[in-house]
CSV table of C-alpha atoms and ligand atoms in Angstrom, one decimal:
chain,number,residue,atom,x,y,z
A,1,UNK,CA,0.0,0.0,0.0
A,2,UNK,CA,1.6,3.4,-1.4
A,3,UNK,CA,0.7,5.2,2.0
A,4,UNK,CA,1.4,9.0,1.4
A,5,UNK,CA,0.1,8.3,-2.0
A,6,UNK,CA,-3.4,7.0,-0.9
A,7,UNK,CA,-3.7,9.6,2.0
A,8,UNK,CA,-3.7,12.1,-1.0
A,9,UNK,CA,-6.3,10.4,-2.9
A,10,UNK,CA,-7.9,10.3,-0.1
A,11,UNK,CA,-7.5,13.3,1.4
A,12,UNK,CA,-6.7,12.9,5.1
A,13,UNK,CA,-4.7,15.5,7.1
A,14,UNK,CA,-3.0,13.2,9.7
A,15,UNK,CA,-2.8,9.6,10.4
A,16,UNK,CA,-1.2,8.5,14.1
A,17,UNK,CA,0.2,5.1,14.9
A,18,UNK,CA,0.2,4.6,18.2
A,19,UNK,CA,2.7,2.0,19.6
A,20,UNK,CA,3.5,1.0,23.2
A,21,UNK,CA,5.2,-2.4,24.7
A,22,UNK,CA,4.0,-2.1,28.3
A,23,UNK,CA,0.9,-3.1,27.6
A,24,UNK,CA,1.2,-4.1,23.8
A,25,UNK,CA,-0.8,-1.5,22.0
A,26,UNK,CA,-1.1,-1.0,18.1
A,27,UNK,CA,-4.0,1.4,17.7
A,28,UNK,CA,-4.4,3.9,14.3
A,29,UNK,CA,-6.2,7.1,14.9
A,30,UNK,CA,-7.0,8.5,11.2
A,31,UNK,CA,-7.9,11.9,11.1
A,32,UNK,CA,-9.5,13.2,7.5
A,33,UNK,CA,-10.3,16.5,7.8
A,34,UNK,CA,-11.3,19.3,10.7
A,35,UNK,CA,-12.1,22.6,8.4
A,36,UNK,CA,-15.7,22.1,10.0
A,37,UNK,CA,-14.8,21.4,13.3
A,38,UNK,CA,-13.2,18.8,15.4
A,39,UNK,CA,-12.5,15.2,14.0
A,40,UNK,CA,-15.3,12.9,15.7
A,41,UNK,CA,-15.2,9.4,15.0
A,42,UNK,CA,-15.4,6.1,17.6
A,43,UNK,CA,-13.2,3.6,18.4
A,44,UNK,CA,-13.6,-0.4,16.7
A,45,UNK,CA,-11.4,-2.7,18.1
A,46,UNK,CA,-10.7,-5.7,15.7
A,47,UNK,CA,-8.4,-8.4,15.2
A,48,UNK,CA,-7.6,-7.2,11.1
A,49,UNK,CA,-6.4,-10.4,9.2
A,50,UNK,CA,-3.4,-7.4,8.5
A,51,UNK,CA,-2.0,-4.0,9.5
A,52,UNK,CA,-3.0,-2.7,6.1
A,53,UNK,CA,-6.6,-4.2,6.1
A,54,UNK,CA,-6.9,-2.2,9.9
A,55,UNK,CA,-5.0,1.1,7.8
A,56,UNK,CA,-7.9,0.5,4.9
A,57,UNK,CA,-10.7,0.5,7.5
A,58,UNK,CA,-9.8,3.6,9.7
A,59,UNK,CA,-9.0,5.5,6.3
A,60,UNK,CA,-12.2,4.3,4.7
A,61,UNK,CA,-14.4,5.3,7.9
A,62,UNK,CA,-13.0,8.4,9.1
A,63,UNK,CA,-13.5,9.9,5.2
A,64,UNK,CA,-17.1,8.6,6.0
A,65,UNK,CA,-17.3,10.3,9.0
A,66,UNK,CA,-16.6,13.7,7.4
A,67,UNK,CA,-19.0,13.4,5.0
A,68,UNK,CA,-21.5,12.6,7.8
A,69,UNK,CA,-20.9,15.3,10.3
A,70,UNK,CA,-21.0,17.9,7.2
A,71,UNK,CA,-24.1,17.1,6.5
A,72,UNK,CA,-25.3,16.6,9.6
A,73,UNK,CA,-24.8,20.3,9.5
A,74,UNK,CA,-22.7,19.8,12.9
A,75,UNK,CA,-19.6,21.8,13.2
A,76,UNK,CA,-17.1,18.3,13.8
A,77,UNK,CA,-15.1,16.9,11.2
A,78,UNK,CA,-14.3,13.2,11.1
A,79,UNK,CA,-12.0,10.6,12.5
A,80,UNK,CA,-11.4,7.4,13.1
A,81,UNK,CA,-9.4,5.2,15.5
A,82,UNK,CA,-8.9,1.2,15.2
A,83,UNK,CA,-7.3,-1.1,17.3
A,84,UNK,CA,-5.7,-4.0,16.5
A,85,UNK,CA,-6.3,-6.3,18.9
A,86,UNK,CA,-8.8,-9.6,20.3
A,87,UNK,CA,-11.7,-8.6,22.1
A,88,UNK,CA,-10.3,-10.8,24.7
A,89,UNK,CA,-6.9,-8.9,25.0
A,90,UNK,CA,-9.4,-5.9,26.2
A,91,UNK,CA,-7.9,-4.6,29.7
A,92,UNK,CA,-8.2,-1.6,31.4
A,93,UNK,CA,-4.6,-0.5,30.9
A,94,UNK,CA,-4.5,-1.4,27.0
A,95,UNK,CA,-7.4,1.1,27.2
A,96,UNK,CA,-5.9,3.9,29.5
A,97,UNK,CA,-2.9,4.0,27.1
A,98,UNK,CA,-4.7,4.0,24.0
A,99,UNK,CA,-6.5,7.3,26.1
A,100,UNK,CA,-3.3,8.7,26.4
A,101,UNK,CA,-2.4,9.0,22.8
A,102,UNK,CA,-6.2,10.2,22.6
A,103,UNK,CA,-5.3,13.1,25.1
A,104,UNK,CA,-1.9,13.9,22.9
A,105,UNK,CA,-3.9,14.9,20.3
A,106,UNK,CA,-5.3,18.1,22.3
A,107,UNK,CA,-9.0,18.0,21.6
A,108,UNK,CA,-8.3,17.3,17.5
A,109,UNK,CA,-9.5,14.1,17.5
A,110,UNK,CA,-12.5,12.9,19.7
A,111,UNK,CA,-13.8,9.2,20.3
A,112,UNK,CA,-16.8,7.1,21.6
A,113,UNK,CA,-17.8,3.8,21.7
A,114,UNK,CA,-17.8,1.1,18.0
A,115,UNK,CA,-17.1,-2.5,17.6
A,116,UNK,CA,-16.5,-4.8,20.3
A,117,UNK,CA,-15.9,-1.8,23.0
A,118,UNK,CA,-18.5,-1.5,25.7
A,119,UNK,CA,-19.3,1.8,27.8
A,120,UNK,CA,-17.1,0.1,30.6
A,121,UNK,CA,-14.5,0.0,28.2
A,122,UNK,CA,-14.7,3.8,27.2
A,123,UNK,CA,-14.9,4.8,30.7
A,124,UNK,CA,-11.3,3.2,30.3
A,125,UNK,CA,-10.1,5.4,28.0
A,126,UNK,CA,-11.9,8.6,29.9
A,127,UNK,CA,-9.9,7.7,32.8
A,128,UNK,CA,-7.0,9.8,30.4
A,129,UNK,CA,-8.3,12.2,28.2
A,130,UNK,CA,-11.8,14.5,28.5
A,131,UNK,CA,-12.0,13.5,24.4
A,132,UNK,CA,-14.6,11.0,24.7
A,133,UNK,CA,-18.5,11.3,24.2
A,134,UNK,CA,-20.9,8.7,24.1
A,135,UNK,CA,-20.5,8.1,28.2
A,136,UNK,CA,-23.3,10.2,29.8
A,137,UNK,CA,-26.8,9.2,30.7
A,138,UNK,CA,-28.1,12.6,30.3
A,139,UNK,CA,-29.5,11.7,26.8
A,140,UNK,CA,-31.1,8.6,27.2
A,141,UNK,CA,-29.3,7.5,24.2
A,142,UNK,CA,-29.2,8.0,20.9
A,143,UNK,CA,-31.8,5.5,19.4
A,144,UNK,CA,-34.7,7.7,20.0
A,145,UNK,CA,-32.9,10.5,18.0
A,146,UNK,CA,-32.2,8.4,15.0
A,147,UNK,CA,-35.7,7.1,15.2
A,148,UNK,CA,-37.1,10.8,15.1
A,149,UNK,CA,-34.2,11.9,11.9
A,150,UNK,CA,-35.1,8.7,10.0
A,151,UNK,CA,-39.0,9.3,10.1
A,152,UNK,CA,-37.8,13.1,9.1
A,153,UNK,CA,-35.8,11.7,6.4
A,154,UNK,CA,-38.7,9.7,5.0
A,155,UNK,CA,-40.9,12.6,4.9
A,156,UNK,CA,-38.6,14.3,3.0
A,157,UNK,CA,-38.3,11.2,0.6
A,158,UNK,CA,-41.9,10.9,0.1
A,159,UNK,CA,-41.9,14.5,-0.6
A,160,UNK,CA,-39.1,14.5,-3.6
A,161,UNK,CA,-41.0,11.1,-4.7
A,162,UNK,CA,-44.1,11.5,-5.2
A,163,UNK,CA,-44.6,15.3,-4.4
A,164,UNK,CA,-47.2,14.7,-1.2
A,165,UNK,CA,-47.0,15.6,2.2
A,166,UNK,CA,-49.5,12.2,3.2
A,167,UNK,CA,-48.3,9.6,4.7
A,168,UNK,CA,-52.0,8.4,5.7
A,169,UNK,CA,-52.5,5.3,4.2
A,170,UNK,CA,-48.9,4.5,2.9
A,171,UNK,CA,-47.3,0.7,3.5
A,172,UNK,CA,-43.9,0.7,5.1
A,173,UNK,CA,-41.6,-2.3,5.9
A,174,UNK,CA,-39.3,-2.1,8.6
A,175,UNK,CA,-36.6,-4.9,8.7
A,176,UNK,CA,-35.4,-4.8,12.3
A,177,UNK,CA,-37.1,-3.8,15.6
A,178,UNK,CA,-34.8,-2.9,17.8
A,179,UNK,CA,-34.4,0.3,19.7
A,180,UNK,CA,-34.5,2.5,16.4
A,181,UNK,CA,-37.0,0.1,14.4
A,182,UNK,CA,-39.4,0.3,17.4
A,183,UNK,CA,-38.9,3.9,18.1
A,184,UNK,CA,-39.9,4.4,14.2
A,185,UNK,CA,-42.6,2.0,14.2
A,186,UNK,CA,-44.3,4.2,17.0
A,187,UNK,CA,-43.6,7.6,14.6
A,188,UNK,CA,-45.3,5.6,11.7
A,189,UNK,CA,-48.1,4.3,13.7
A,190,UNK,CA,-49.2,7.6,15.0
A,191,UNK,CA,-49.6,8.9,11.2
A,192,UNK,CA,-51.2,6.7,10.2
A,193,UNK,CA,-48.8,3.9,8.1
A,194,UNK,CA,-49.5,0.2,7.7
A,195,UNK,CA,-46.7,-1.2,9.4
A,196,UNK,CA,-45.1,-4.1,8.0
A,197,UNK,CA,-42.2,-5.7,10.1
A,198,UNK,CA,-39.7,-8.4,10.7
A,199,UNK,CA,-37.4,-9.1,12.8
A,200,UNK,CA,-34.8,-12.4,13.9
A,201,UNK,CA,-36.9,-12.0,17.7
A,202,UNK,CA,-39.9,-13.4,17.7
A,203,UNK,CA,-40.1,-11.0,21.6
A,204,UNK,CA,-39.6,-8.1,19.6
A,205,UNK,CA,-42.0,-9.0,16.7
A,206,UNK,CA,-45.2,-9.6,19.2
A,207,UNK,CA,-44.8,-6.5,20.7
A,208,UNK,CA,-44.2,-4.3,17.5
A,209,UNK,CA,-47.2,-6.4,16.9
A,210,UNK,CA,-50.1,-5.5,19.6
A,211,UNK,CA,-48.3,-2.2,20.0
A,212,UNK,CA,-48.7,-0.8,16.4
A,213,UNK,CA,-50.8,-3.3,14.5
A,214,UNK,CA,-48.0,-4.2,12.4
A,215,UNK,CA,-48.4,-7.4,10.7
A,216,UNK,CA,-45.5,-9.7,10.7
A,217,UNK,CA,-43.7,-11.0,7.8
A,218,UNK,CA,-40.4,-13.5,8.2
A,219,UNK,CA,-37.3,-12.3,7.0
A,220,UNK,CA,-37.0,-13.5,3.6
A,221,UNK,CA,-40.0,-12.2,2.8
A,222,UNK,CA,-39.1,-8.2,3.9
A,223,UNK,CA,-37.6,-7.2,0.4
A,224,UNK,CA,-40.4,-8.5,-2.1
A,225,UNK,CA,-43.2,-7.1,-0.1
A,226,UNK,CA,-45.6,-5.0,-2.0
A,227,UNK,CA,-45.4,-1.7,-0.3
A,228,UNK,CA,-44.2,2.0,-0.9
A,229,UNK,CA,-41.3,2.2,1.5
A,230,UNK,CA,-38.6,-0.2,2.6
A,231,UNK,CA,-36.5,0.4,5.8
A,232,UNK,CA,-33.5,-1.1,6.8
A,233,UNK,CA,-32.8,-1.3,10.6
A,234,UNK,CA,-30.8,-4.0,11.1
A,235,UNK,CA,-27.8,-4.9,9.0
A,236,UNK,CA,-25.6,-3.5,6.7
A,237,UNK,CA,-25.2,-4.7,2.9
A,238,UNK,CA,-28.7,-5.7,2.6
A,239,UNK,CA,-28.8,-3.6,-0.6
A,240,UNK,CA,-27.4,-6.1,-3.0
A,241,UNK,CA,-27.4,-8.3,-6.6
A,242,UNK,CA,-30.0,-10.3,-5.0
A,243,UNK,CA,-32.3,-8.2,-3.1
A,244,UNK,CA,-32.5,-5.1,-5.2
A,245,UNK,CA,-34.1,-6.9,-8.0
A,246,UNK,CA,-36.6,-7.9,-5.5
A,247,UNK,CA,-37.9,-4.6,-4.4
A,248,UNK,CA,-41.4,-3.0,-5.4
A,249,UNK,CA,-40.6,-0.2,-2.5
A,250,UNK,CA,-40.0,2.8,-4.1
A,251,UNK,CA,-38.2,4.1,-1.3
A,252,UNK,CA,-35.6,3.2,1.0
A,253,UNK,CA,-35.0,5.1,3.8
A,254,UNK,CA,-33.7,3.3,7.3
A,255,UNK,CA,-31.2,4.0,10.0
A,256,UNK,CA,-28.5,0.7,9.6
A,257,UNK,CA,-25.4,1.1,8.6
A,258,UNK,CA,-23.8,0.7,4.9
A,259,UNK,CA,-26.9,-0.6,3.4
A,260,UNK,CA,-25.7,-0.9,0.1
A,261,UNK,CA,-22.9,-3.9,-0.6
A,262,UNK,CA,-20.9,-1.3,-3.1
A,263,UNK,CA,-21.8,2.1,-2.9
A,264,UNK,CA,-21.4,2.6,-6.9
A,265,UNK,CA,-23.1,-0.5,-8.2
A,266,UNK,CA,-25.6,-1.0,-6.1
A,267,UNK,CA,-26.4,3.3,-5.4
A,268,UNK,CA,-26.8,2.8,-9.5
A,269,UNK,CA,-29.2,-0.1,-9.7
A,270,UNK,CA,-31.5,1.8,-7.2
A,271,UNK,CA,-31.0,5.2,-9.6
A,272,UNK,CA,-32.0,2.8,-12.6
A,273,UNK,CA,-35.2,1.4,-10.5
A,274,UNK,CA,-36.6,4.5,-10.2
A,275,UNK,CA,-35.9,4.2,-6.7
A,276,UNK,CA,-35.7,6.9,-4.1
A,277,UNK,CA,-32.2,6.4,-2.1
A,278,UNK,CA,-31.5,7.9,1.3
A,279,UNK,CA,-28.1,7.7,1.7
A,280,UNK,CA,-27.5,5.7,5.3
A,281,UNK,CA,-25.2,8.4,7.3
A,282,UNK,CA,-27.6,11.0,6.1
A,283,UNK,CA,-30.9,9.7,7.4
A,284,UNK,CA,-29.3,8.0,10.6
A,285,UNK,CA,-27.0,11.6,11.8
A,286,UNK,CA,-29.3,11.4,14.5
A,287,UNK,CA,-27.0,9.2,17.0
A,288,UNK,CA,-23.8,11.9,15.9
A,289,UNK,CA,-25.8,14.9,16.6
A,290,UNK,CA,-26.5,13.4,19.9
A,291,UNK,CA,-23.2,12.6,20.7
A,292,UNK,CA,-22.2,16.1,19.7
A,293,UNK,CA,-25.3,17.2,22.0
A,294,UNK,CA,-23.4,15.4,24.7
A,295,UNK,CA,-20.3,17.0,23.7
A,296,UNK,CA,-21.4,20.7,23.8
A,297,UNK,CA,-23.5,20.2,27.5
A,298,UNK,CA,-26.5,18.4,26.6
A,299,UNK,CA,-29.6,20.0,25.6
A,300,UNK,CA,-32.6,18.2,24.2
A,301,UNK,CA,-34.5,21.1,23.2
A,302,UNK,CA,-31.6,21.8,20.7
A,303,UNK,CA,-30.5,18.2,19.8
A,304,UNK,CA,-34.3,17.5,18.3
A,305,UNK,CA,-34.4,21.2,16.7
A,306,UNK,CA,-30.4,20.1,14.9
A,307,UNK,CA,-32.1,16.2,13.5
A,308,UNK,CA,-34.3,18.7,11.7
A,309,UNK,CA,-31.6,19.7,9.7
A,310,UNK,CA,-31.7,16.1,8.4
A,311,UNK,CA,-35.2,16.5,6.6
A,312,UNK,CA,-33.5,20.0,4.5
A,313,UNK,CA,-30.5,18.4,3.5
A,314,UNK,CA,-32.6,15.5,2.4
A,315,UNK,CA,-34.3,17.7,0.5
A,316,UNK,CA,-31.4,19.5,-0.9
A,317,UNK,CA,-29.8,16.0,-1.9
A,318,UNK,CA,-32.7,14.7,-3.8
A,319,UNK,CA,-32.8,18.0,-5.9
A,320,UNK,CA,-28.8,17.5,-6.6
A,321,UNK,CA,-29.6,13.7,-7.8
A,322,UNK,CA,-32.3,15.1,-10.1
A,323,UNK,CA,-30.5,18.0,-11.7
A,324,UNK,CA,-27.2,16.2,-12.1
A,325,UNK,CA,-29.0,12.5,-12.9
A,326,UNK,CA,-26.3,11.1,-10.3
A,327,UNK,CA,-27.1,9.2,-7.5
A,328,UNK,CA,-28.5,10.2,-4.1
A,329,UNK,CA,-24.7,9.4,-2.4
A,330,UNK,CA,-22.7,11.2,-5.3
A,331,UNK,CA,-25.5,14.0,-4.5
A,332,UNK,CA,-24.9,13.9,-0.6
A,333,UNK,CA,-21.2,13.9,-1.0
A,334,UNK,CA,-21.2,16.9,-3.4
A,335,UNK,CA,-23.3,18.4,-0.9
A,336,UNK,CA,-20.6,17.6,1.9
A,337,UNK,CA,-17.8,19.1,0.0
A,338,UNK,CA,-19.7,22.0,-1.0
A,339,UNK,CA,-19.9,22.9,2.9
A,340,UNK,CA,-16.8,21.9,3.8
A,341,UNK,CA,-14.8,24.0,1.0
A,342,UNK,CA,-17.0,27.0,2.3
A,343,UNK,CA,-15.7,26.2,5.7
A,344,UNK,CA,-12.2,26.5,4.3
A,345,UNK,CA,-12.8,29.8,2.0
A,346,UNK,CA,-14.6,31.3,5.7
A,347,UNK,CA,-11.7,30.2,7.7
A,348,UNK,CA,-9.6,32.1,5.4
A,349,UNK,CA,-11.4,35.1,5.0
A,350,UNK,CA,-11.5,35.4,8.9
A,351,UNK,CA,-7.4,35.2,8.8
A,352,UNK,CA,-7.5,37.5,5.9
A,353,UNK,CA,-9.7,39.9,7.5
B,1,LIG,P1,-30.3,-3.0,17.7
B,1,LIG,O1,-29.2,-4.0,17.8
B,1,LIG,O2,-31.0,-2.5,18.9
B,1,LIG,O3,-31.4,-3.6,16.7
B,1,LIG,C1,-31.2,-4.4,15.6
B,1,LIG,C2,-32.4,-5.4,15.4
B,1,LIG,O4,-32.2,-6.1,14.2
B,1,LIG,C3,-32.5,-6.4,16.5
B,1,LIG,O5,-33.8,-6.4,17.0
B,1,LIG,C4,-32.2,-7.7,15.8
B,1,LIG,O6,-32.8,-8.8,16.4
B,1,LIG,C5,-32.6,-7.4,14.4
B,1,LIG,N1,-32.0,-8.3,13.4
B,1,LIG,C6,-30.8,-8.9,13.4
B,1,LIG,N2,-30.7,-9.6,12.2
B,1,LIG,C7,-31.8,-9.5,11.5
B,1,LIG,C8,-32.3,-10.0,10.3
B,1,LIG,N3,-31.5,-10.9,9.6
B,1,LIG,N4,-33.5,-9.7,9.9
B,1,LIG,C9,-34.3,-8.9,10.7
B,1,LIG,N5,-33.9,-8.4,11.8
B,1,LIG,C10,-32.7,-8.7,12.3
B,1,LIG,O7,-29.7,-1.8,16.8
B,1,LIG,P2,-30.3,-0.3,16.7
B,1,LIG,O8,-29.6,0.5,17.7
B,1,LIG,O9,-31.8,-0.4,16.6
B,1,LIG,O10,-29.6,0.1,15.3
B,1,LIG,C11,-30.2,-0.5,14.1
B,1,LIG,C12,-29.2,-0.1,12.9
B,1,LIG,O11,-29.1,1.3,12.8
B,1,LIG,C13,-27.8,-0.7,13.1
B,1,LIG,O12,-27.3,-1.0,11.8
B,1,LIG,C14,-27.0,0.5,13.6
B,1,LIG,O13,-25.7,0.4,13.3
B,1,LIG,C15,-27.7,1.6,12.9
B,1,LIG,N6,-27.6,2.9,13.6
B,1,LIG,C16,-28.1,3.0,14.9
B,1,LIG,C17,-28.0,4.2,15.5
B,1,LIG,C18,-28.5,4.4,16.9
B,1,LIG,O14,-28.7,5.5,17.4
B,1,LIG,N7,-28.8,3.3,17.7
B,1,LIG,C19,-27.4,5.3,14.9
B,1,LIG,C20,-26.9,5.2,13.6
B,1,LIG,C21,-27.0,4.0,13.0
């Protein structure tokens, strides 16, 4: 891997290796760009078949992250730290050190909780820098957040589709009911949507069930269902060579991660369907503008007012797609640039000035 060279492409301003025998730590902390703000990004620990497969993965997500906060209209810019390690090598000094390179960084770069780390284990990691988010109860969490931004985000969907404001009346599957599938169900429900759902626990499934109405469907079944929107809240690269073909939604708008399998093909086969995209880190900002929330002294007067935002730049996105006949991610991260070069011309001006 030509490092320096892919950095470029990439774009990132800094990339840390942090190294230490006593305890044995090989973390990267991959910071991509902080015109907006501060780089935010979690922390995944993961035993990487290679150092370069763990260098791919923090370079890949913290780019992702910019793009995420920018449009999340938040003033953060994104990051990334990995870990290479086995979940069972966790202990609390690998963490504390880890913390202390963290801390180094001055407030550049600030973390929370990803793969295989638990809140114990970011409490860790506080125990040597103030750059974490992510630990306090004040919010309740994030998954009512998301919940509220994705529901947003398919107003704004059935909006650009099909020029309507009603959602009275219109069939929605949700694939996942867990604490942003439920959360959305109960948004749905109360305006009126048929509620179709599925989920791997049959618990989850009756209650979604007697709550809402919804009528239950196993999971095979989710993607061929005949209704206007499909909503993915469970696993990532669900948007694929087999499923897409499937689909009679003609929207997909959900809070889980990475939906599509490759962004390019797969972004394109939905363009070609006719289908109305929502690109994943757009509709699901909810959980970052929370942790930012939590960042900034928590107010959730102001946290609900920001996953607003997500419904505009939905809207803005869509019109991008249309006009430039590209997809709704080439749209959203158009749209990200766009905000973050005028963050960069502003921060100039002010020098200037
Ligand atoms: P969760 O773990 O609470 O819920 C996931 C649900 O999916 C569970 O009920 C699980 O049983 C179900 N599930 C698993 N495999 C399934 C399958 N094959 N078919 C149907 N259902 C299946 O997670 P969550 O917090 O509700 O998050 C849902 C998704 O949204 C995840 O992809 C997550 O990364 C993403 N996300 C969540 C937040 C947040 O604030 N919680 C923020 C951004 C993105």
């Amino acid at each position: 891997m030509l490092l320096f060279e892919t950095v470029r492409e990439m774009g990132h301003e800094q990339i840390l290796f942090c190294h230490g025998k006593n305890p044995d730590i090989k973390a990267i902390i991959a910071i991509h760009n902080t015109n907006l703000g501060p780089a935010m990004g979690a922390t995944r620990l993961f035993p990487y078949a290679s150092e370069e497969a763990a260098v791919k993965d923090a370079l890949r997500l913290s780019r992702g992250m910019t793009y995420k906060a920018a449009c999340a209209n938040i003033p953060a810019g994104g990051g990334k730290a990995v870990i290479i390690a086995n979940p069972d090598q966790k202990t609390d000094e690998l963490f504390r050190a880890y913390g202390g390179f963290v801390e180094g960084l001055n407030g550049r770069f600030i973390t929370g909780q990803d793969v295989n780390l638990t809140p114990e284990d970011v409490r860790s990691i506080r125990k040597e820098t103030k750059y974490v988010v992510g630990v306090s109860e004040k919010s309740g969490g994030p998954a009512p957040i998301t919940a509220l931004g994705v529901f947003l985000g398919i107003k704004a969907a059935v909006k650009s589709h099909w020029q309507s404001q009603e959602l009275q009346g219109l069939k929605v599957a949700v694939q996942g009911l867990g604490n942003v599938g439920k959360n959305l169900c109960r948004h749905l429900h109360e305006h009126g949507i048929k509620l179709y759902v599925t989920d791997v626990d049959p618990g989850k499934l009756e209650e979604v069930k007697q709550l809402f109405g919804a009528t239950v469907v196993n999971p095979k079944e989710i993607y061929s269902l005949d209704v206007d929107i499909f909503s993915p809240c469970a696993l990532g690269g669900i948007l694929n060579h087999e499923t897409i073909p499937l689909l009679k939604a003609q929207i997909i708008a959900g809070a889980a991660n990475n939906q599509l399998a490759d962004e390019q093909i797969h972004g394109q086969m939905l363009t070609q369907k006719g289908i109305t995209y929502c690109p994943d880190y757009v509709i699901n900002a909810g959980g970052l503008i929370n942790v930012y929330n939590e960042m900034i002294g928590y107010n959730e007067a102001k946290a609900f007012q920001q996953v607003h935002n997500i419904y505009d730049t939905l809207i803005e996105i869509f019109k991008i797609a249309k006009q430039q006949n590209i997809t709704t991610n080439d749209a959203s991260k158009q749209l990200a640039e766009n905000r973050i070069i005028n963050a960069k011309k502003t921060k100039i001006n002010e020098i200037a000035a």
